[in-house]
XYZ file of C-alpha atoms in Angstrom:
284
model
C 82.741 76.814 114.507
C 83.544 76.092 110.870
C 85.105 77.778 107.870
C 83.054 79.504 105.190
C 82.019 77.669 102.037
C 81.064 80.311 99.499
C 78.107 79.708 97.185
C 79.035 82.240 94.547
C 77.664 83.496 91.250
C 76.905 86.575 89.225
C 73.280 87.575 90.026
C 70.525 85.455 88.457
C 72.842 82.608 87.545
C 71.535 79.741 89.699
C 72.721 80.576 93.216
C 69.275 80.078 94.749
C 68.879 76.777 92.914
C 72.194 75.581 94.352
C 71.225 76.656 97.869
C 67.826 75.007 97.572
C 69.378 71.719 96.497
C 71.902 71.728 99.351
C 69.169 72.652 101.825
C 67.071 69.658 100.842
C 70.034 67.299 100.542
C 71.429 68.050 103.986
C 68.132 68.355 105.884
C 66.434 65.544 103.932
C 62.830 66.678 104.596
C 59.884 64.510 103.553
C 58.251 67.463 101.742
C 59.636 70.477 99.845
C 60.530 73.401 102.095
C 59.313 77.003 101.556
C 61.942 79.226 99.888
C 62.266 81.509 102.913
C 63.598 78.558 104.907
C 66.894 79.132 103.088
C 67.892 81.862 105.538
C 68.032 79.186 108.263
C 70.507 77.221 106.174
C 72.762 79.748 104.446
C 74.031 83.199 105.342
C 74.473 86.163 103.013
C 77.664 88.211 102.958
C 75.653 91.344 102.142
C 73.589 91.378 105.341
C 74.398 94.537 107.278
C 73.637 92.813 110.599
C 77.057 91.122 110.507
C 78.797 94.473 110.046
C 76.736 96.030 112.834
C 77.789 93.147 115.065
C 81.422 93.590 114.070
C 81.255 97.325 114.791
C 79.184 97.041 117.930
C 76.905 99.745 116.493
C 74.699 100.481 113.513
C 76.764 100.970 110.357
C 73.914 102.501 108.342
C 75.273 105.606 106.662
C 78.925 104.718 107.186
C 81.286 105.396 104.247
C 82.327 102.368 102.224
C 85.934 102.742 103.363
C 84.826 102.042 106.938
C 82.603 99.149 105.871
C 85.597 97.592 104.111
C 87.636 97.688 107.296
C 84.925 95.689 109.049
C 84.697 92.940 106.431
C 87.336 90.557 107.894
C 85.742 90.798 111.337
C 82.217 90.376 109.934
C 83.199 87.268 107.989
C 85.051 85.851 110.986
C 81.840 86.228 112.976
C 79.965 84.265 110.301
C 82.102 81.207 111.035
C 80.383 80.929 114.412
C 76.873 80.699 112.941
C 76.957 76.892 112.816
C 79.208 74.293 114.442
C 80.394 72.872 111.114
C 81.106 74.469 107.745
C 79.030 77.583 107.099
C 77.510 78.088 103.644
C 77.458 81.739 102.572
C 75.723 83.098 99.487
C 77.662 85.786 97.651
C 77.351 87.742 94.428
C 80.647 89.516 95.138
C 83.412 89.580 92.586
C 86.547 87.886 93.943
C 88.514 91.089 94.364
C 89.364 93.744 96.945
C 88.008 97.154 97.894
C 90.242 99.631 99.725
C 92.897 96.867 99.753
C 90.600 94.593 101.779
C 89.488 91.302 100.155
C 85.771 90.982 99.558
C 86.168 87.257 100.257
C 88.567 86.830 103.157
C 90.848 83.799 102.632
C 91.628 83.386 106.341
C 88.106 82.145 107.075
C 87.439 80.404 103.755
C 87.228 76.615 103.487
C 86.068 76.400 99.876
C 83.662 77.641 97.234
C 81.154 76.515 94.630
C 80.749 78.872 91.676
C 77.807 78.722 89.265
C 78.180 80.236 85.797
C 75.307 80.776 83.356
C 75.142 81.853 79.721
C 75.119 85.686 79.918
C 72.599 85.827 77.076
C 70.113 84.157 79.458
C 71.373 86.005 82.531
C 70.536 89.345 80.936
C 66.865 88.397 80.503
C 66.402 87.213 84.086
C 68.456 90.045 85.586
C 66.620 92.736 83.602
C 63.336 91.498 85.051
C 64.803 91.320 88.559
C 66.262 94.826 88.515
C 63.442 96.484 86.594
C 65.634 97.362 83.605
C 65.308 97.042 79.862
C 67.414 94.404 78.140
C 69.700 97.090 76.696
C 70.128 98.698 80.119
C 71.023 95.323 81.609
C 73.532 94.659 78.825
C 75.182 97.954 79.780
C 75.150 97.000 83.448
C 76.726 93.605 82.786
C 79.605 95.382 81.053
C 80.092 98.054 83.739
C 83.183 97.688 85.959
C 81.430 99.750 88.652
C 78.253 97.642 88.847
C 77.022 97.187 92.426
C 73.889 96.463 94.426
C 72.931 97.077 98.043
C 73.907 100.042 100.133
C 70.555 99.935 101.928
C 69.621 99.905 105.587
C 69.729 96.104 105.572
C 72.440 95.408 103.000
C 75.968 96.651 102.496
C 77.205 97.277 98.964
C 77.946 94.192 96.880
C 80.529 94.714 94.135
C 79.833 92.816 90.904
C 81.981 94.401 88.200
C 81.371 93.119 84.680
C 80.005 89.640 84.015
C 83.322 88.640 82.446
C 85.424 90.035 85.288
C 83.187 88.304 87.819
C 83.485 84.917 86.129
C 87.210 85.272 85.551
C 87.907 86.411 89.113
C 86.474 83.205 90.561
C 87.628 80.714 87.934
C 90.949 81.707 86.361
C 93.052 80.606 89.357
C 90.711 78.630 91.618
C 91.260 78.589 95.359
C 91.766 75.239 97.122
C 88.515 73.407 97.661
C 86.844 74.980 94.629
C 84.167 73.670 92.272
C 82.838 75.467 89.181
C 79.670 74.305 87.467
C 77.310 75.469 84.753
C 73.640 76.323 85.209
C 72.926 74.477 81.971
C 74.404 71.236 83.343
C 72.304 71.581 86.497
C 69.291 71.682 84.173
C 70.278 69.117 81.554
C 72.443 66.667 83.554
C 70.950 66.936 87.057
C 71.963 63.578 88.488
C 75.587 63.884 87.339
C 75.914 67.557 88.246
C 74.214 67.528 91.639
C 75.833 64.206 92.452
C 79.167 65.876 91.717
C 78.315 68.659 94.165
C 77.577 66.114 96.888
C 80.839 64.312 96.131
C 82.775 67.601 96.214
C 81.424 68.227 99.718
C 82.493 64.758 100.833
C 78.948 63.427 100.980
C 77.770 60.001 99.848
C 73.984 60.199 99.992
C 71.893 57.207 98.946
C 70.622 57.620 95.392
C 67.034 57.960 96.641
C 68.007 60.874 98.908
C 69.965 62.579 96.132
C 67.110 62.225 93.663
C 64.616 63.565 96.196
C 66.774 66.645 96.832
C 67.032 67.211 93.071
C 63.272 66.833 92.677
C 62.423 69.105 95.626
C 64.715 71.810 94.240
C 63.445 71.545 90.658
C 62.127 74.713 89.073
C 58.525 73.545 88.935
C 58.511 72.650 92.637
C 60.174 75.849 93.861
C 57.935 77.967 91.627
C 54.897 76.301 93.221
C 56.396 76.831 96.675
C 56.900 80.534 95.965
C 53.284 80.816 94.774
C 52.093 79.227 98.025
C 54.448 80.800 100.546
C 56.069 83.809 98.871
C 59.812 84.519 98.848
C 61.469 87.485 100.496
C 64.233 87.576 97.857
C 61.726 88.461 95.134
C 62.460 91.881 93.708
C 59.878 94.643 93.939
C 60.231 94.886 90.157
C 59.228 91.268 89.501
C 55.987 89.366 89.782
C 57.919 86.310 90.950
C 61.492 85.309 91.725
C 61.346 81.934 89.959
C 60.356 83.251 86.553
C 61.102 80.724 83.773
C 64.277 78.821 84.630
C 64.967 77.543 81.109
C 68.221 77.746 79.207
C 68.253 79.158 75.693
C 65.548 81.787 76.222
C 67.820 84.304 74.548
C 67.240 82.705 71.134
C 63.664 83.988 71.127
C 63.964 87.003 73.426
C 67.026 88.926 72.224
C 67.529 90.793 68.975
C 70.546 89.912 66.805
C 72.064 93.257 67.809
C 71.673 92.477 71.518
C 73.205 89.020 71.072
C 76.136 90.544 69.196
C 76.753 93.091 71.966
C 76.857 90.431 74.668
C 79.110 88.148 72.646
C 81.424 91.054 71.837
C 81.600 92.121 75.490
C 82.032 88.658 77.006
C 83.183 86.347 74.233
C 86.403 85.169 75.876
C 84.734 83.901 79.042
C 81.766 82.567 77.071
C 84.131 80.453 74.994
C 85.843 79.124 78.120
C 82.560 77.685 79.340
C 81.274 76.412 76.018
C 78.758 79.152 75.238
C 80.587 80.347 72.129
C 82.820 78.593 69.618
C 86.087 79.985 68.305
C 84.570 81.011 64.974
C 81.794 83.025 66.642
C 84.283 84.566 69.061
C 86.443 85.773 66.175
C 83.405 87.166 64.330
C 82.378 89.243 67.350
C 85.856 90.440 68.298
C 85.845 93.365 65.908
C-alpha cells in the first residue's frame, strides 16, 4: 500500500501526456502501448466505483453532500490499488466542498501539476466539450465550472482556470513539482528527465529517451488511430488533436485573446505566458 501521487492539471493541459510518459518510463516496453493501457497504470479520482466501494452500495443519484463525505474513504481505498506509490489523475481544483478536501492530505505523498497557456487550452477544451471558443472562454472564467455527475463519474470541480492554477501552485504541498506543457514540448529531455529525478528515478538515458519518444504526440496519435481511446469525447473526432503550442496565434480573434488575458493575466504572467506590459494593458 502506498500514498497517492497526484497527476494534476486543468483539463486539456497535458495530463494524458504526463501519464503516458510515466507509463512507458516505468514499464519500459519495447513498443508503444495503446492509450487505453493507461487505466492499468493510473487511477482517476472521478471514478464512481471508488465511492461505491466506500459506501458499500451504488452512489448513483446521491446528493453531492453525501458524495463529499465519502471522499476521504474513497481516496484511502485508492492507496491499496498498488503496493507502492499510486498515481492518480485529477482535474480537481485544490479546494474543499462541504468542508471536505477534494484532495485529501492524509493519503497524499506528492503531486505533479502541469500548466498550459490558457489561450491554447481554450482551443483544445472547446473541441473536447463541444463548445464554441467564446463559450469555452466563459467556462474557463466560471467559478462553478464542473464536469462529471454521471453514472460512472462523480462531479469534478474545476473553478476558473486561474483559481485552478493558483490553488495548486501558490503554496505547494511537500513533494510537489510544477511544469509547463510548453517545456514538455520544447525541452523534452530536460523536462521529462526532471520528472524522473523528482520521482527519485535514475533511468539510463536510452530508457528515458525511449519513454519520451513513445509518448510523443505523433506516436500517441497513431496509437489512438489504431486502437482507439476511451477518454475521447463524443464531441471530438480524436482525443490527440494537434498538440502544438501557439495555436492561439492563428485560431483566436484579437478580442478572444484580450478576454483570456484580462481574465487570467496574473497567473499567465507567473508562468511566463504574458509580460508585465501586456498584463497592465489588459487589466482595465
